[in-house]
Coordinates of C-alpha atoms in Angstrom, one line a residue:
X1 CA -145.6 48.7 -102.1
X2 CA -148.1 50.1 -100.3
X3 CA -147.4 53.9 -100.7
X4 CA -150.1 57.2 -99.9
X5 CA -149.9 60.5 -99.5
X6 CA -152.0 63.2 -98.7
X7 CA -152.6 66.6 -100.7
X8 CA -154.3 68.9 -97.8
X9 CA -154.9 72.9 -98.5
X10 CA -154.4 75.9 -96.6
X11 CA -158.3 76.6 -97.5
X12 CA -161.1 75.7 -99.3
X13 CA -160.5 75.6 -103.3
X14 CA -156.6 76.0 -103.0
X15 CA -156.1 73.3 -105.2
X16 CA -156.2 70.1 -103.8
X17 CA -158.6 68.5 -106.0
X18 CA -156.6 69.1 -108.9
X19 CA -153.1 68.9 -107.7
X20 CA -154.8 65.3 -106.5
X21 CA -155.7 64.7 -110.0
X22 CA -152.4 65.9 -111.8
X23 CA -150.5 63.3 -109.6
X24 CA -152.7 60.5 -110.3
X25 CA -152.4 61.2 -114.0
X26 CA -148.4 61.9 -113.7
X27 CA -147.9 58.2 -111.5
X28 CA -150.5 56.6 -113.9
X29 CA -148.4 57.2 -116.7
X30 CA -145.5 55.9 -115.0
X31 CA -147.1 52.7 -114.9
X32 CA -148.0 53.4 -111.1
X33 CA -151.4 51.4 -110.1
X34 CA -152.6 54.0 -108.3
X35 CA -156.0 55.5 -107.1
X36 CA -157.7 58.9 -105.5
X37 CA -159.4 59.0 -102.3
X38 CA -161.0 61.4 -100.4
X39 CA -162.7 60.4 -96.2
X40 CA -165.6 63.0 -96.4
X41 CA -166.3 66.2 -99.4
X42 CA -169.5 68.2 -98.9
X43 CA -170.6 69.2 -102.4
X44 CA -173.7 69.1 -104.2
X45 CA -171.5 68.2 -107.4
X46 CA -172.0 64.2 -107.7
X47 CA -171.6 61.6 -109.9
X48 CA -173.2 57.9 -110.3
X49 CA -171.8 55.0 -109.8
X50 CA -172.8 51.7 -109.4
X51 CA -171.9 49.4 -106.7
X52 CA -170.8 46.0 -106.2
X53 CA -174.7 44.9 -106.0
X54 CA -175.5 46.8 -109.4
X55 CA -177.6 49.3 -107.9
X56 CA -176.6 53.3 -108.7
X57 CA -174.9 55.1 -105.8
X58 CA -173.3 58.9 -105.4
X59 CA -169.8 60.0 -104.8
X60 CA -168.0 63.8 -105.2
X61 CA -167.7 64.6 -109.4
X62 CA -164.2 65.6 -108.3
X63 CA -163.7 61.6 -107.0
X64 CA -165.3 60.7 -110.3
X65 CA -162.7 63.2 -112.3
X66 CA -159.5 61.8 -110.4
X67 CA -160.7 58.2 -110.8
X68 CA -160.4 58.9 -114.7
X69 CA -156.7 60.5 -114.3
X70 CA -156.0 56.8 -112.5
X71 CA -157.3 55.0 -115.9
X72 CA -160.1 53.9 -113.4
X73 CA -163.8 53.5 -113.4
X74 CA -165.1 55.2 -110.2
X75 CA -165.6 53.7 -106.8
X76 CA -167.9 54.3 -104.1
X77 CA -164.8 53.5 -102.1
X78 CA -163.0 56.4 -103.7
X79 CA -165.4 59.0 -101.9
X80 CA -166.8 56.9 -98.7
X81 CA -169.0 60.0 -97.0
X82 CA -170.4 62.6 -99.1
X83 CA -172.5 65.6 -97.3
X84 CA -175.0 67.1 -99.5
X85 CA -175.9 70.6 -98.3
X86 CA -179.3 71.3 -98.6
X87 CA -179.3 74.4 -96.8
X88 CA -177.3 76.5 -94.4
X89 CA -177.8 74.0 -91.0
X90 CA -178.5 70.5 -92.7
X91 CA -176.6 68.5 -95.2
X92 CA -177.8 64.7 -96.7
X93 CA -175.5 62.0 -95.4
X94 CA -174.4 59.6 -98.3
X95 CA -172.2 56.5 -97.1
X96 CA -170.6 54.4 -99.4
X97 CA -173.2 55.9 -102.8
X98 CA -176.3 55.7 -100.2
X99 CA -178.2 58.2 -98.8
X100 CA -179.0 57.0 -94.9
X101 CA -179.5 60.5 -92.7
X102 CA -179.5 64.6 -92.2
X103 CA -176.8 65.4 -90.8
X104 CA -176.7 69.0 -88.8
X105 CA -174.6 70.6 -85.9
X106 CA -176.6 68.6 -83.4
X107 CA -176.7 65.3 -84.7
X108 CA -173.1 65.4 -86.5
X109 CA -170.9 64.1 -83.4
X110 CA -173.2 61.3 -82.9
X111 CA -173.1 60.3 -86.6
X112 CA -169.1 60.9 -86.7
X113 CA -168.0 57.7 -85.3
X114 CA -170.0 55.5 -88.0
X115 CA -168.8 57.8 -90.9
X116 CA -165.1 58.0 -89.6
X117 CA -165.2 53.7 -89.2
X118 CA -166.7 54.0 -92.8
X119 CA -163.5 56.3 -94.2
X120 CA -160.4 54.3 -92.7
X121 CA -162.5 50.9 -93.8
X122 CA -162.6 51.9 -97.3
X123 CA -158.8 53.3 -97.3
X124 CA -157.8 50.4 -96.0
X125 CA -159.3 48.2 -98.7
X126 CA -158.0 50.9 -101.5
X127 CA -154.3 50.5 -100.3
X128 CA -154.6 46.7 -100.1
X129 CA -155.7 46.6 -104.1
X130 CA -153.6 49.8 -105.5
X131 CA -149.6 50.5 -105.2
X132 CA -150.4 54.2 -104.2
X133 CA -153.6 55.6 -102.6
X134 CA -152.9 59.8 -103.4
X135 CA -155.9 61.3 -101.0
X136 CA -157.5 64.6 -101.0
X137 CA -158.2 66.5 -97.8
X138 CA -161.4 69.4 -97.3
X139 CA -161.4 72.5 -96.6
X140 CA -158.3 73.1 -94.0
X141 CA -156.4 70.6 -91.6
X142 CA -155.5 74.1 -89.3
X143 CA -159.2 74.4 -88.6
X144 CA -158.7 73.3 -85.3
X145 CA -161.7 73.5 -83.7
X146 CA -163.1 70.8 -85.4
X147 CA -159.5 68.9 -84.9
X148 CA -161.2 66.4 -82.5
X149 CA -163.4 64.4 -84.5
X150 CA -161.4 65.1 -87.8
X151 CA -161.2 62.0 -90.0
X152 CA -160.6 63.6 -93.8
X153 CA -157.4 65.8 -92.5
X154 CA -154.8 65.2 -90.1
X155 CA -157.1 62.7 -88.5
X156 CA -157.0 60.6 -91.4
X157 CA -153.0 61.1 -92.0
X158 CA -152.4 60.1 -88.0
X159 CA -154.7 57.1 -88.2
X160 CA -152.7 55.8 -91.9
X161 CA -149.5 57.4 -91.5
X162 CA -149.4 59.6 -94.8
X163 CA -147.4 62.5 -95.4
X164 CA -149.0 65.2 -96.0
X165 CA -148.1 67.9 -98.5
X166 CA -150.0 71.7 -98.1
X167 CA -151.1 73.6 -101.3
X168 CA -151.7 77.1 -101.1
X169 CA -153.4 79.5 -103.5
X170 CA -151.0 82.3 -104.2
X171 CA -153.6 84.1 -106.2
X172 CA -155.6 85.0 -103.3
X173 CA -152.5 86.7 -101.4
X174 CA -151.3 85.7 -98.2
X175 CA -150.3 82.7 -99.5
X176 CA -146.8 82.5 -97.2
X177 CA -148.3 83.5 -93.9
X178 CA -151.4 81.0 -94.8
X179 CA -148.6 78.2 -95.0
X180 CA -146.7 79.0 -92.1
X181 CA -150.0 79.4 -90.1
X182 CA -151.5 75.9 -90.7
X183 CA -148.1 74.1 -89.9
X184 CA -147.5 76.2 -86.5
X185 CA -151.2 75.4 -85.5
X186 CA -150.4 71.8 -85.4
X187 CA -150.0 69.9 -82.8
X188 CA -146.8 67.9 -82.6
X189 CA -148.1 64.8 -83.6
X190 CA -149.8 66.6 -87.0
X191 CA -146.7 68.9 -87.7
X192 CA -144.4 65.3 -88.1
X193 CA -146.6 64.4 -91.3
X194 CA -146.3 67.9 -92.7
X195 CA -143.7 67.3 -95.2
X196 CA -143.7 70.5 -97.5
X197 CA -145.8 72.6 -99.8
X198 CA -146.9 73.7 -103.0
X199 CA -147.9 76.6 -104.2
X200 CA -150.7 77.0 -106.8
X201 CA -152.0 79.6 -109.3
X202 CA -148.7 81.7 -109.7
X203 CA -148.3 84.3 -112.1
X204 CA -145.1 86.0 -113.0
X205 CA -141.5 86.0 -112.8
X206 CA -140.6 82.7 -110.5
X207 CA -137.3 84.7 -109.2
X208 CA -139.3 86.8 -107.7
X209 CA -141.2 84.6 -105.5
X210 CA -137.8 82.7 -104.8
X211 CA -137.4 84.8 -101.6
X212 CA -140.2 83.7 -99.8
X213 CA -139.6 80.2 -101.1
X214 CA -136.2 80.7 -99.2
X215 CA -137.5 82.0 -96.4
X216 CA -140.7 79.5 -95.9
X217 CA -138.0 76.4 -96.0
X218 CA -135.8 78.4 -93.4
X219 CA -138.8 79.0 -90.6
X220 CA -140.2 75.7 -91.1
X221 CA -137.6 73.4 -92.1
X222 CA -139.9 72.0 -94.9
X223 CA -139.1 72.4 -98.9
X224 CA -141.7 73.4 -101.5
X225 CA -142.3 70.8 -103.8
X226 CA -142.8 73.2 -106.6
X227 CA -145.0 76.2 -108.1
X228 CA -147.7 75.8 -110.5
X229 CA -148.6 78.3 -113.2
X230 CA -152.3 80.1 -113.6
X231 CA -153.7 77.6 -116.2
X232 CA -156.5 79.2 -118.3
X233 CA -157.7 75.9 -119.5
X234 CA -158.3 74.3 -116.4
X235 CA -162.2 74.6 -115.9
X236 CA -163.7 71.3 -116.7
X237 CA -165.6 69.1 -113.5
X238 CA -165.2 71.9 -111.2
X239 CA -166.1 71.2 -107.6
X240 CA -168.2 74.5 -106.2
X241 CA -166.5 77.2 -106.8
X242 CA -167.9 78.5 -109.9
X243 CA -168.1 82.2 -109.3
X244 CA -171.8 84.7 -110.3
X245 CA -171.1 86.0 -113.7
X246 CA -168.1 83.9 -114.9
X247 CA -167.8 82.4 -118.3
X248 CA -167.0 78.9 -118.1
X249 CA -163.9 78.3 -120.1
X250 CA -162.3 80.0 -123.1
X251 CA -165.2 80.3 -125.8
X252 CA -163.3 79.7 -129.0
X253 CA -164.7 81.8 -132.2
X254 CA -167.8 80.5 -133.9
X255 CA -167.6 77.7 -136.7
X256 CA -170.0 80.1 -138.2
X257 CA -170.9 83.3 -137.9
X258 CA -172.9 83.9 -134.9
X259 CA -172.6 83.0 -131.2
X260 CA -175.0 81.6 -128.7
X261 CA -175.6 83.3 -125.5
X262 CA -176.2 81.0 -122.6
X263 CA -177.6 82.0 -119.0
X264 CA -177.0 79.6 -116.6
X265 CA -179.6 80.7 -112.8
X266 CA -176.6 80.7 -110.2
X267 CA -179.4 78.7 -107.7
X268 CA -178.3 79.5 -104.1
X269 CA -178.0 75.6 -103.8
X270 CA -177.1 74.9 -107.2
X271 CA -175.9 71.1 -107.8
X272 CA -174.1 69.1 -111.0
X273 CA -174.0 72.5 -112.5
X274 CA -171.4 70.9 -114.8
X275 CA -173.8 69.6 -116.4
X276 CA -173.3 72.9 -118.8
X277 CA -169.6 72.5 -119.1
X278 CA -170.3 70.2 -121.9
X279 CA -171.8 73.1 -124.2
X280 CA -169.1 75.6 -122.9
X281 CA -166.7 73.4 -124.8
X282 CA -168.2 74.1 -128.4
X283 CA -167.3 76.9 -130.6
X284 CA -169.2 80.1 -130.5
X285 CA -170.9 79.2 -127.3
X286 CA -170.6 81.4 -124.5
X287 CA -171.7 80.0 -121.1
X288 CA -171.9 82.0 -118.1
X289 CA -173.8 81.7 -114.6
X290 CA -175.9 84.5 -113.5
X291 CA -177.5 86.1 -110.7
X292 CA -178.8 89.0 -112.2
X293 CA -182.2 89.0 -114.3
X294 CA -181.1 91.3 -117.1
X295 CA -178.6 88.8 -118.0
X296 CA -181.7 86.7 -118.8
X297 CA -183.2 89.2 -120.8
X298 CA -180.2 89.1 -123.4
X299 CA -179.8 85.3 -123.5
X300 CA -180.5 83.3 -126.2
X301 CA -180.9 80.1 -123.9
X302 CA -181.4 80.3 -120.2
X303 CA -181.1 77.2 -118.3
X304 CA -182.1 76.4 -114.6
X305 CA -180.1 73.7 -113.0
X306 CA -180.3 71.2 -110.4
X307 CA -180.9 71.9 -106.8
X308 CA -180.7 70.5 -104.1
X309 CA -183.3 72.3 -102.7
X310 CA -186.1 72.6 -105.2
X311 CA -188.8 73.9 -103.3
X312 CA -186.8 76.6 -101.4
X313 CA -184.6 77.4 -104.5
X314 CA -188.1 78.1 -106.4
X315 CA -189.1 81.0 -103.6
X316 CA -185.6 82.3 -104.3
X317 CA -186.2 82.9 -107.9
X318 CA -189.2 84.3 -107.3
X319 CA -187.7 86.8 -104.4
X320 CA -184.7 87.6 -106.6
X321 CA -187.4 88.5 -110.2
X322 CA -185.7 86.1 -111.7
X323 CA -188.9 83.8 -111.9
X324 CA -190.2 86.7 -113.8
X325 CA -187.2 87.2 -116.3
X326 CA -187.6 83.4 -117.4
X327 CA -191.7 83.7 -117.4
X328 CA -191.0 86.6 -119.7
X329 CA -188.1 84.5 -121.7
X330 CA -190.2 81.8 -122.3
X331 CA -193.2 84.0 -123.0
X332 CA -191.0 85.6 -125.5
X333 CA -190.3 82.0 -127.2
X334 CA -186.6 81.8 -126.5
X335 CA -185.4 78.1 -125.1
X336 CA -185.4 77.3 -122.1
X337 CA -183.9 74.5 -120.5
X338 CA -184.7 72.7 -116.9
X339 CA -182.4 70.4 -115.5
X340 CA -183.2 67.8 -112.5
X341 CA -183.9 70.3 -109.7
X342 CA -184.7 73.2 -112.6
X343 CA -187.1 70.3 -114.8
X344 CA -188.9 70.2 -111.4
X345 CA -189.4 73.6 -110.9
X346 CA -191.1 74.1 -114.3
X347 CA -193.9 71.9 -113.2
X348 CA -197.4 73.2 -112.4
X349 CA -197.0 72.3 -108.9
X350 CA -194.6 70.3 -106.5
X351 CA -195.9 68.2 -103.7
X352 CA -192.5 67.8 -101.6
X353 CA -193.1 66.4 -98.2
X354 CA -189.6 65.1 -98.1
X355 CA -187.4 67.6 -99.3
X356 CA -188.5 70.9 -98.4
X357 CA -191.7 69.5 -96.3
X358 CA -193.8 72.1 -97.3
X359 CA -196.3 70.5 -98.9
X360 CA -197.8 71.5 -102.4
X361 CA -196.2 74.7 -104.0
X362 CA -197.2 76.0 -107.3
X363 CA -194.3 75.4 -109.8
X364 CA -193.3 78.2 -112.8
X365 CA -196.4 76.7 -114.8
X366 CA -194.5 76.0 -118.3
X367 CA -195.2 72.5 -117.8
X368 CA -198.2 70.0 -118.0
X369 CA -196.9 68.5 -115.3
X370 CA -197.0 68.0 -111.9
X371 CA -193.8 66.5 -109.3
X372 CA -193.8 64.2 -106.3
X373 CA -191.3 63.8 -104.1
X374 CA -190.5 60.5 -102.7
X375 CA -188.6 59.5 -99.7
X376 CA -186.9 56.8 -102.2
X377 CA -184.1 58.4 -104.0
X378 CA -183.6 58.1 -108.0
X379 CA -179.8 57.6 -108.6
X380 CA -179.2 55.2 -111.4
X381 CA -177.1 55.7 -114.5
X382 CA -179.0 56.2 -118.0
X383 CA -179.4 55.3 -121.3
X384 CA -181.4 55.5 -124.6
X385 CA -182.0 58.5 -127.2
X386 CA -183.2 61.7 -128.1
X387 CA -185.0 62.8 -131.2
X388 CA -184.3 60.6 -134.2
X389 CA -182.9 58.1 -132.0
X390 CA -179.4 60.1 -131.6
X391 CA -177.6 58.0 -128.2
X392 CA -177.9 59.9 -125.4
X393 CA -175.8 58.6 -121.8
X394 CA -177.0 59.9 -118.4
X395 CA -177.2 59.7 -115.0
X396 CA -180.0 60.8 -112.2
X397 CA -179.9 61.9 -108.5
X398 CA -183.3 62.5 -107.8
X399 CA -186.1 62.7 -105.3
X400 CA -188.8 64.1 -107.3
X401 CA -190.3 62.2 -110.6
X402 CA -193.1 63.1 -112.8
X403 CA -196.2 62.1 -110.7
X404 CA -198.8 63.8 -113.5
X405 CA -198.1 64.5 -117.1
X406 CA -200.4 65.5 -120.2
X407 CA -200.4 62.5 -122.6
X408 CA -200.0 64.8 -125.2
X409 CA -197.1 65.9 -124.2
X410 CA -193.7 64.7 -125.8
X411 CA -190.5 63.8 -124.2
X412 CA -187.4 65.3 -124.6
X413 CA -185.8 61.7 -124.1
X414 CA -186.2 58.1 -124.1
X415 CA -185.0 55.4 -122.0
X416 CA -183.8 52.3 -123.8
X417 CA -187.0 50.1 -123.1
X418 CA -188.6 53.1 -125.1
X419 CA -189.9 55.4 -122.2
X420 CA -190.2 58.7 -122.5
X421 CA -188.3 61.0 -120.2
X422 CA -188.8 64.7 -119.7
X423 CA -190.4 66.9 -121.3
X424 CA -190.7 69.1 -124.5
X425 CA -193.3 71.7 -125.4
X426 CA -192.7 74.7 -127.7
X427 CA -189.0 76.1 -126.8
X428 CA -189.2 74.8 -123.4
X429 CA -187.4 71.3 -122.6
X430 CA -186.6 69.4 -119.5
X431 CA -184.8 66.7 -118.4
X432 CA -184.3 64.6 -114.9
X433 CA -180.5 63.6 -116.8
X434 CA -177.5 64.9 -116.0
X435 CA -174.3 64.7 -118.2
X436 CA -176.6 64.5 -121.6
X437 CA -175.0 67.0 -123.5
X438 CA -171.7 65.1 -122.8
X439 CA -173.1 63.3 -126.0
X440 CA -172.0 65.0 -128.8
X441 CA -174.3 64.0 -131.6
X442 CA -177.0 64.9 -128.9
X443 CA -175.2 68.4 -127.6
X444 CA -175.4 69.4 -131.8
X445 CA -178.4 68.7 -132.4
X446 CA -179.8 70.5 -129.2
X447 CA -177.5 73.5 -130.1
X448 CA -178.7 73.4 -133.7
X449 CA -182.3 73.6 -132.7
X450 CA -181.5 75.7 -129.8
X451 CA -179.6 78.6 -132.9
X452 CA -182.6 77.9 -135.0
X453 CA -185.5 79.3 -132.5
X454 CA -183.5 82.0 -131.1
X455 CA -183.2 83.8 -134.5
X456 CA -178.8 82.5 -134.9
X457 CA -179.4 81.8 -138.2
X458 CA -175.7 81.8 -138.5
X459 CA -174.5 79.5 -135.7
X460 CA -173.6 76.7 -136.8
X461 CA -171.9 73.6 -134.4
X462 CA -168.2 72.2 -134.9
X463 CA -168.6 68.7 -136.6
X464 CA -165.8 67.9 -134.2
X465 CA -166.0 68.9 -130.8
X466 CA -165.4 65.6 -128.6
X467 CA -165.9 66.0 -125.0
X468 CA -164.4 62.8 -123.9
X469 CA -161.6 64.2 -125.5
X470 CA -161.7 67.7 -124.0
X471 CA -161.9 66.4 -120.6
X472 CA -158.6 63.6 -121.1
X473 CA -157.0 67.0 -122.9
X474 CA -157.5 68.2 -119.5
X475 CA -156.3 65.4 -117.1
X476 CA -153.6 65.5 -119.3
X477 CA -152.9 69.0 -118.6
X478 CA -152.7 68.3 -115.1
X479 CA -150.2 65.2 -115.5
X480 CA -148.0 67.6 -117.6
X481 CA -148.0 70.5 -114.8
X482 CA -146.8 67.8 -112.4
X483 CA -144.2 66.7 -114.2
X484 CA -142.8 69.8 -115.6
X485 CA -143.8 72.4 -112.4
X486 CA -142.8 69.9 -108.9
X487 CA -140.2 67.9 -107.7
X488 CA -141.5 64.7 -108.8
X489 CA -138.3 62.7 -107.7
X490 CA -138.8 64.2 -104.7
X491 CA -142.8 63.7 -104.2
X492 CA -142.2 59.9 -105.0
X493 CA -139.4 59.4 -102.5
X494 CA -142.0 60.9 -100.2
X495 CA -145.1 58.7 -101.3
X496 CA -142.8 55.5 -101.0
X497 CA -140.8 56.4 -97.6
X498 CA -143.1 58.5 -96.1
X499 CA -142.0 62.3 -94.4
X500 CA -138.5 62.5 -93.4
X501 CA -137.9 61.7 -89.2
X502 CA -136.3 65.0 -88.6
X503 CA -139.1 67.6 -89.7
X504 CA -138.7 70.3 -86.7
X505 CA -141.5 71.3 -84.6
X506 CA -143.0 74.7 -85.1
X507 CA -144.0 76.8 -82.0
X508 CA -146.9 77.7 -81.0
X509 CA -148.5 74.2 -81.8
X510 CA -152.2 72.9 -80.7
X511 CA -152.4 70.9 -77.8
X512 CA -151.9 66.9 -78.9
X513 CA -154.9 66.0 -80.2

């Protein structure tokens, strides 16, 4: 068979990333040789894979994340266009794991064509290898001023005939009217593939939501699929919608008798800030992302993520005082931690006339180094080994590298061949890896060191906190809430047969497309 369906949302972060990933798991268990796909996502949340020609290339972490529910290594295929904001009017165009252009409002039509071609290529080679192609929509398919040149919503289900299933958030309210919106701004054409709903993030007494379940089927002659519960423990690879202030996760109770405090900068164009999700997973550790510069002030380790904009990122700190709360942390002697874009911005100065364009800034000055950007970008996955040669796995998206460094200075890693990489002086460390701390024997030992300068004498890490295993705890999760929480008889009479030939229109309806 060559069956597919499509899991589009009544917004942004409604669900569709994991409902995409719990029915992967759920038909991968069934024996179902099945695989995630998704035209276009714009996040600054990637990970590396490498291509047919060996050479690293980037697709959305949430691609990455639903490839693993599949039992699959990811594919560049599984995320063909990925938009990279890098700030409020311009966005990096990556094609198939490559970055090739800038995409903005006034150069977006004219790229549209090639990216679209790109999309329906790749699906069309996923459904030729897999039984079932399950893809993910962005954003909403009833934003219908950009209905024209659509190719990841609608577009996409009218060019491969999929049937489309709506998730809706019911914790942000509205959740009904949301639903009954995005089918009735459809044109006719659009409203044939809409074949039901589900609803996501309900909490409560299921008989009392019943009504409106009643009532949704009777004014749009489509069922819901099913309701899925609030889920404390879903957290892990989120896409970008980690809120200011949260705590990532469920901190379970130190193994000993103190906890870590971690501040994570909230950079205004934060990217792979999953990167902490890996210490959020160990006991006693509480991880939170921050705006405000007090919260600095009381953490044990701050840590300043990647960007996708270094350079203008940097003059944000430095607006906001937070520059000034991590001078003063690090002045105090409390770790600190720089990550990719964050690594960079410790640097005595940045010469970026690629990124930003702005020339030579001065960076925070923690550093004996300085950073270059090049137009070439970095993205490769890593290897090799921290501190007495403990493994350490990577990856890094990158157009900035060490371009000056004091030969004294030691590295916080090395590659395989025995190079250093990044940097470590005093209590300040960074590091142009991402996903390093999913190593556990490496994650302890930072931690340890990490409890050790900040004073924790009695923080002590889990001996068995396994990350690989918290993230298939996960996927599992979502396979479970599928099975238990929708109509899965149902959903796979959809994905082989496609949406039933008498689904009614609903007035008003757009003009056909």
């Amino acid at each position: 068979m060559s069956g597919g369906l499509l899991v589009a949302g009544t917004t942004s972060d409604a669900g569709k990333s994991v409902l995409t990933a719990g029915i992967c798991r759920w038909l991968h268990r069934r024996g179902v040789k099945v695989a995630p796909f998704k035209a276009q996502n714009m996040s600054n949340n990637s990970a590396v894979v490498v291509g047919p020609d060996g050479r690293g290339g980037e697709i959305g972490r949430a691609q990455a994340m639903q490839a693993a529910a599949c039992g699959l290594a990811p594919d560049l295929r599984f995320n063909p266009v990925l938009l990279k904001p890098g700030s409020d009017h311009a966005s990096q165009v990556v094609l198939l794991g490559e970055a090739v252009d800038t995409v903005t409002a006034g150069n977006y039509r004219t790229l549209r064509p090639r990216l679209a071609e790109a999309a329906f290529g790749a699906l069309a080679e996923l459904r030729e290898a897999y039984d079932v192609v399950i893809c993910e929509g962005a954003g909403s398919p009833a934003e219908v001023n950009l209905r024209a040149g659509d190719y990841v919503n609608m577009g996409l289900a009218r060019h491969a005939g999929l049937p489309t299933i709506v998730v809706g958030d019911i914790d942000r309210g509205g959740v009904f009217a949301s639903m009954f919106g995005t089918v009735a701004l459809l044109d006719p054409a659009d409203q044939a593939l809409i074949a039901g709903f589900v609803i996501n993030k309900f909490r409560g007494d299921l008989g009392l939501l019943q009504p409106g379940l009643d009532m949704l089927h009777r004014v749009t002659g489509r069922p819901t699929y099913g309701v899925l519960p609030w889920e404390l423990d879903l957290w892990l690879d989120a896409e970008d919608s980690l809120a200011y202030g949260r705590v990532l996760g469920r901190p379970a109770a130190p193994h000993g008798t103190d906890w870590l405090d971690v501040a994570v900068v909230r950079l205004p164009r934060i990217s792979n800030a999953t990167d902490v999700e890996a210490l959020a997973t160990e006991p006693g550790v509480r991880v939170r992302l921050t705006i405000e510069p007090a919260e600095l002030a009381a953490a044990d380790l701050v840590v300043l993520p990647g960007s996708k904009s270094t350079v203008a990122d940097l003059a944000w700190l430095r607006e906001t005082g937070l520059a000034d709360a991590v001078l003063a942390h690090a002045a105090a002697g409390k770790p600190l931690l720089g990550i990719c874009g964050g690594f960079q911005m410790l640097a005595r100065a940045i010469h970026d006339p690629v990124e930003s364009r702005q020339g030579s800034v001065a960076g925070l000055g923690l550093l004996p180094i300085e950073i270059t950007f090049d137009p070439r970008k970095t993205v490769r996955q890593s290897t090799g080994t921290a501190a007495h040669d403990v493994p350490v796995r990577g990856y890094e998206i990158h157009h900035g590298y060490v371009s000056s460094t004091d030969p004294a200075l030691p590295p916080l890693l090395r590659y395989a061949d025995g190079r250093g990489e990044g940097a470590l002086l005093g209590a300040v460390r960074g590091t142009h890896w991402h996903g390093a701390f999913e190593a556990d024997g490496f994650r302890r030992r930072f931690l340890t060191e990490v409890a050790r300068i900040a004073g924790r004498t009695g923080f002590t890490v889990a001996p068995d906190t396994a990350f690989a295993a918290a993230r298939e705890r996960t996927l599992d999760l979502l396979g479970d809430l599928v099975e238990e929480h929708l109509d899965t008889d149902a959903l796979w009479r959809l994905i082989e047969a496609g949406p039933p030939a008498d689904l009614p229109f609903i007035p008003p309806g757009a003009p056909p497309a």
